[in-house]
Amino acid sequence: MLQAEGITYQIGTRVLFDDIFFSIPDGAKVGIVGPNGVGKTTLFRMILGEITPDRGEISHPQNCRFVHVRQEMDDVRKTALDLVLGADGELTRLQALLGDDSPADENQLADLYDEFAAIGGFDAEARAATILSGLGFSGAMMRQPLGEFSGGWRVRAALASTLFAPSDCLLLDEPTNHLDFETAIWLENHLRRTNKAMLIISHEKSFLNDVCDHILSLRDGTAQLFRGNYDTFRSTFESLQRAQKAEGVALERKREHLQSFVDRFRAKATKAKQAQSRMKMLEKLGTPPPPPAIYTVTFQFPPPAPKIDRRFVSAENIVLGYDGAPVLNGVNLQINDGDRIALLGANGNGKSTLAKAIARQLLPRAGTLEYARSLKITYFAQHQEEILDLSKTPVEAFQALRPGQTETQIRSQLARFGIIKERSLTRIGQLSGGEKTRLLLAIATLDQPHLLVLDEPTNHLDVEAREALVGAINGYAGAVLLVTHDLQTLRDTCRDLYIVDSGTCRKFSGSLDAYVGWLLERGTDPGGKKVGKSSQPRAQKETPSLAERRMEEIGRQLAEGTSALRDVENELANEFKEETYQKFLRLQEEVQKLEAAYMELMSTI
């Protein structure tokens, strides 16, 4: 489907690709991995024709349709639903032709309807709504102008339009960014079931394992394609490294043996011929290729000081919010030394609000929030980059906070977060997003806190850095409260799960995998029990339940109506009759009414 043939590309003196070759099979779902800055996004731009390699070419079938997430919105007055439907140009064209100015000629009209049916035009709105709903949009939100949404929600709308658009290959660059854990699980499941080729840049190991069947590894100017998911790639890559290292050791031993023979016997007439032969063998031996380097980074949180033996935090019936109505009511939560707590729930439900309150960044409106005496808390927020002075180096940033420390002491602290000498003396504005995140983590833990409150700390971190963060969290002697959409990080670190939704926070008694299963089933855990206790009054719970049952009934009717409509379309395609055409129009109207009813009910739950 896609081939790179001798691609070379550099920016200034920095070589991103050095004569790389790879071939992507038809229908493959390829995860593109590598440290920050190796050229993953640059490769996407080459595929799309936005930039040209210095040498070599990328080739693909002429009619291959690549679709990627657009960064700019043409018209923010459009609704999210209109944006998604507009991603199908053929659908838009046929809708215009079948509008008020539709042709009077019955044969032309029948042909247009036949084309419209062939591209799934009659269920297009339902398909678009399903994708938007999966990405977190309610029925009412789908009808709102894009200009009313934040940047994160606009990115979701753009992603929805990419998933809806007709394509042969999806190009997705960090598709789970701006998504909460719950929506990321839906996207992962959707992509796994989608039958088309994909190239996906991602730093989430669980996502790469569950979605991808090939991994394209970019590092040190090279590119290598591996069959299998991320875990298979890592195992294969490490085996390859060990084999090449062993080959190098064996070759070096052989070289030493030959050189020893030459040194001992080259001056002896009786052995001169054999020595000469060994010298020729040495010349032909050459040098072994260096084994592929495994990029590693290590994080280390400093130990809390001094030790606190009593309960760290106790929240009793606290009410949290900003202006207007409260975000959370009646929250009860205790945090003890050594706890690893994850806050789960869709964006907007109050996870960050609760994290801020625990970190003393937000005062409760009511209730009691108590802290152990001398408790030190670190708060890492997902939008903290603005606190960094981009004109300073990491060393200078630390010196401003710790003027009494030497440069050697500061560089030692930075090295605990993978910021080595060269990068510690580079202006912060020139650091990658991942390096800035590491710097913020280093700054946040300077005071040796007892409790880490981490809100989306994995953003901008590559796979290896996320693994390093997991190691740091697990090796940390204090307590951790974590908000993240990265399934692998949650799975590897947190024991206690709390769901933040319906205006409150409740403990989830099952495992993280049970919670994922519940999300995919939308409402029950694998045992069939409702998850947790809802704070909603009974009458409020019954209304969504009735709406859901009605939606299920309309869904069945919609499926039957769409099937009948297609049968009539086939009849019209074989032979156009006025009575068949009238039946087609009646069925079309019924299907449209059912779709409208379905969308209206969706907005109520």
CSV table of N, CA and C in Angstrom, one decimal, residues 109-111 113-115 117-118 122 559-591:
chain,number,residue,atom,x,y,z
A,109,LEU,N,-33.4,11.0,-11.4
A,109,LEU,CA,-33.6,11.0,-10.0
A,109,LEU,C,-33.4,9.6,-9.4
A,110,ALA,N,-33.9,8.5,-10.1
A,110,ALA,CA,-33.7,7.2,-9.6
A,110,ALA,C,-32.2,6.8,-9.5
A,111,ASP,N,-31.4,7.3,-10.5
A,111,ASP,CA,-30.0,7.0,-10.5
A,111,ASP,C,-29.3,7.7,-9.3
A,113,TYR,N,-30.7,8.5,-6.4
A,113,TYR,CA,-31.0,7.8,-5.2
A,113,TYR,C,-30.3,6.5,-5.1
A,114,ASP,N,-30.0,5.9,-6.3
A,114,ASP,CA,-29.2,4.7,-6.2
A,114,ASP,C,-27.8,4.9,-5.8
A,115,GLU,N,-27.2,6.0,-6.3
A,115,GLU,CA,-25.9,6.4,-5.8
A,115,GLU,C,-25.9,6.8,-4.4
A,117,ALA,N,-27.9,5.7,-2.0
A,117,ALA,CA,-28.0,4.5,-1.2
A,117,ALA,C,-26.7,3.7,-1.2
A,118,ALA,N,-26.0,3.7,-2.3
A,118,ALA,CA,-24.7,2.9,-2.4
A,118,ALA,C,-23.7,3.4,-1.5
A,122,PHE,N,-28.5,7.1,3.5
A,122,PHE,CA,-29.7,7.2,4.3
A,122,PHE,C,-29.4,6.9,5.8
A,559,ALA,N,-33.4,0.0,12.0
A,559,ALA,CA,-32.7,-1.0,11.2
A,559,ALA,C,-33.6,-1.7,10.2
A,560,GLU,N,-34.8,-2.0,10.7
A,560,GLU,CA,-35.8,-2.6,9.8
A,560,GLU,C,-36.2,-1.7,8.6
A,561,GLY,N,-36.4,-0.4,8.9
A,561,GLY,CA,-36.8,0.6,7.9
A,561,GLY,C,-35.7,0.8,6.9
A,562,THR,N,-34.4,0.8,7.4
A,562,THR,CA,-33.3,1.0,6.5
A,562,THR,C,-33.2,-0.2,5.6
A,563,SER,N,-33.4,-1.4,6.1
A,563,SER,CA,-33.3,-2.6,5.3
A,563,SER,C,-34.4,-2.6,4.2
A,564,ALA,N,-35.6,-2.2,4.6
A,564,ALA,CA,-36.7,-2.2,3.6
A,564,ALA,C,-36.4,-1.1,2.6
A,565,LEU,N,-35.9,0.0,3.0
A,565,LEU,CA,-35.6,1.0,2.0
A,565,LEU,C,-34.5,0.6,1.0
A,566,ARG,N,-33.6,-0.2,1.4
A,566,ARG,CA,-32.6,-0.7,0.5
A,566,ARG,C,-33.2,-1.7,-0.5
A,567,ASP,N,-34.1,-2.5,0.0
A,567,ASP,CA,-34.8,-3.5,-0.9
A,567,ASP,C,-35.6,-2.7,-2.0
A,568,VAL,N,-36.2,-1.6,-1.6
A,568,VAL,CA,-37.0,-0.8,-2.6
A,568,VAL,C,-36.0,-0.2,-3.6
A,569,GLU,N,-34.9,0.3,-3.0
A,569,GLU,CA,-33.8,0.9,-3.9
A,569,GLU,C,-33.4,-0.1,-5.0
A,570,ASN,N,-33.2,-1.4,-4.6
A,570,ASN,CA,-32.8,-2.4,-5.5
A,570,ASN,C,-33.9,-2.6,-6.6
A,571,GLU,N,-35.1,-2.6,-6.2
A,571,GLU,CA,-36.2,-2.7,-7.1
A,571,GLU,C,-36.2,-1.6,-8.1
A,572,LEU,N,-36.0,-0.3,-7.6
A,572,LEU,CA,-35.9,0.8,-8.5
A,572,LEU,C,-34.7,0.7,-9.5
A,573,ALA,N,-33.6,0.2,-9.0
A,573,ALA,CA,-32.4,0.1,-9.8
A,573,ALA,C,-32.7,-0.9,-11.0
A,574,ASN,N,-33.5,-2.0,-10.7
A,574,ASN,CA,-33.8,-2.9,-11.8
A,574,ASN,C,-34.8,-2.4,-12.8
A,575,GLU,N,-35.8,-1.8,-12.2
A,575,GLU,CA,-36.9,-1.3,-13.0
A,575,GLU,C,-37.6,-0.1,-12.3
A,576,PHE,N,-37.7,1.0,-13.0
A,576,PHE,CA,-38.3,2.2,-12.3
A,576,PHE,C,-39.8,2.2,-12.6
A,577,LYS,N,-40.6,2.1,-11.5
A,577,LYS,CA,-42.1,2.2,-11.5
A,577,LYS,C,-42.5,3.3,-10.6
A,578,GLU,N,-43.6,4.0,-10.9
A,578,GLU,CA,-44.0,5.1,-10.1
A,578,GLU,C,-44.5,4.6,-8.7
A,579,GLU,N,-45.2,3.5,-8.7
A,579,GLU,CA,-45.7,3.0,-7.4
A,579,GLU,C,-44.5,2.6,-6.5
A,580,THR,N,-43.5,2.0,-7.1
A,580,THR,CA,-42.3,1.7,-6.3
A,580,THR,C,-41.6,2.9,-5.8
A,581,TYR,N,-41.5,4.0,-6.7
A,581,TYR,CA,-40.9,5.2,-6.3
A,581,TYR,C,-41.7,5.9,-5.1
A,582,GLN,N,-43.0,5.8,-5.2
A,582,GLN,CA,-43.8,6.4,-4.1
A,582,GLN,C,-43.6,5.7,-2.8
A,583,LYS,N,-43.4,4.3,-2.9
A,583,LYS,CA,-43.1,3.5,-1.7
A,583,LYS,C,-41.8,3.9,-1.1
A,584,PHE,N,-40.8,4.2,-2.0
A,584,PHE,CA,-39.5,4.6,-1.6
A,584,PHE,C,-39.5,5.9,-0.9
A,585,LEU,N,-40.3,6.9,-1.4
A,585,LEU,CA,-40.4,8.2,-0.7
A,585,LEU,C,-41.1,8.0,0.7
A,586,ARG,N,-42.1,7.2,0.8
A,586,ARG,CA,-42.7,7.0,2.1
A,586,ARG,C,-41.7,6.4,3.1
A,587,LEU,N,-41.0,5.3,2.7
A,587,LEU,CA,-40.0,4.7,3.5
A,587,LEU,C,-38.9,5.7,3.9
A,588,GLN,N,-38.5,6.5,3.0
A,588,GLN,CA,-37.4,7.5,3.3
A,588,GLN,C,-37.9,8.4,4.3
A,589,GLU,N,-39.2,8.9,4.2
A,589,GLU,CA,-39.7,9.8,5.2
A,589,GLU,C,-39.8,9.2,6.6
A,590,GLU,N,-40.2,7.9,6.6
A,590,GLU,CA,-40.3,7.2,7.9
A,590,GLU,C,-38.9,7.0,8.6
A,591,VAL,N,-37.9,6.7,7.8
A,591,VAL,CA,-36.5,6.5,8.3
A,591,VAL,C,-36.0,7.8,8.8
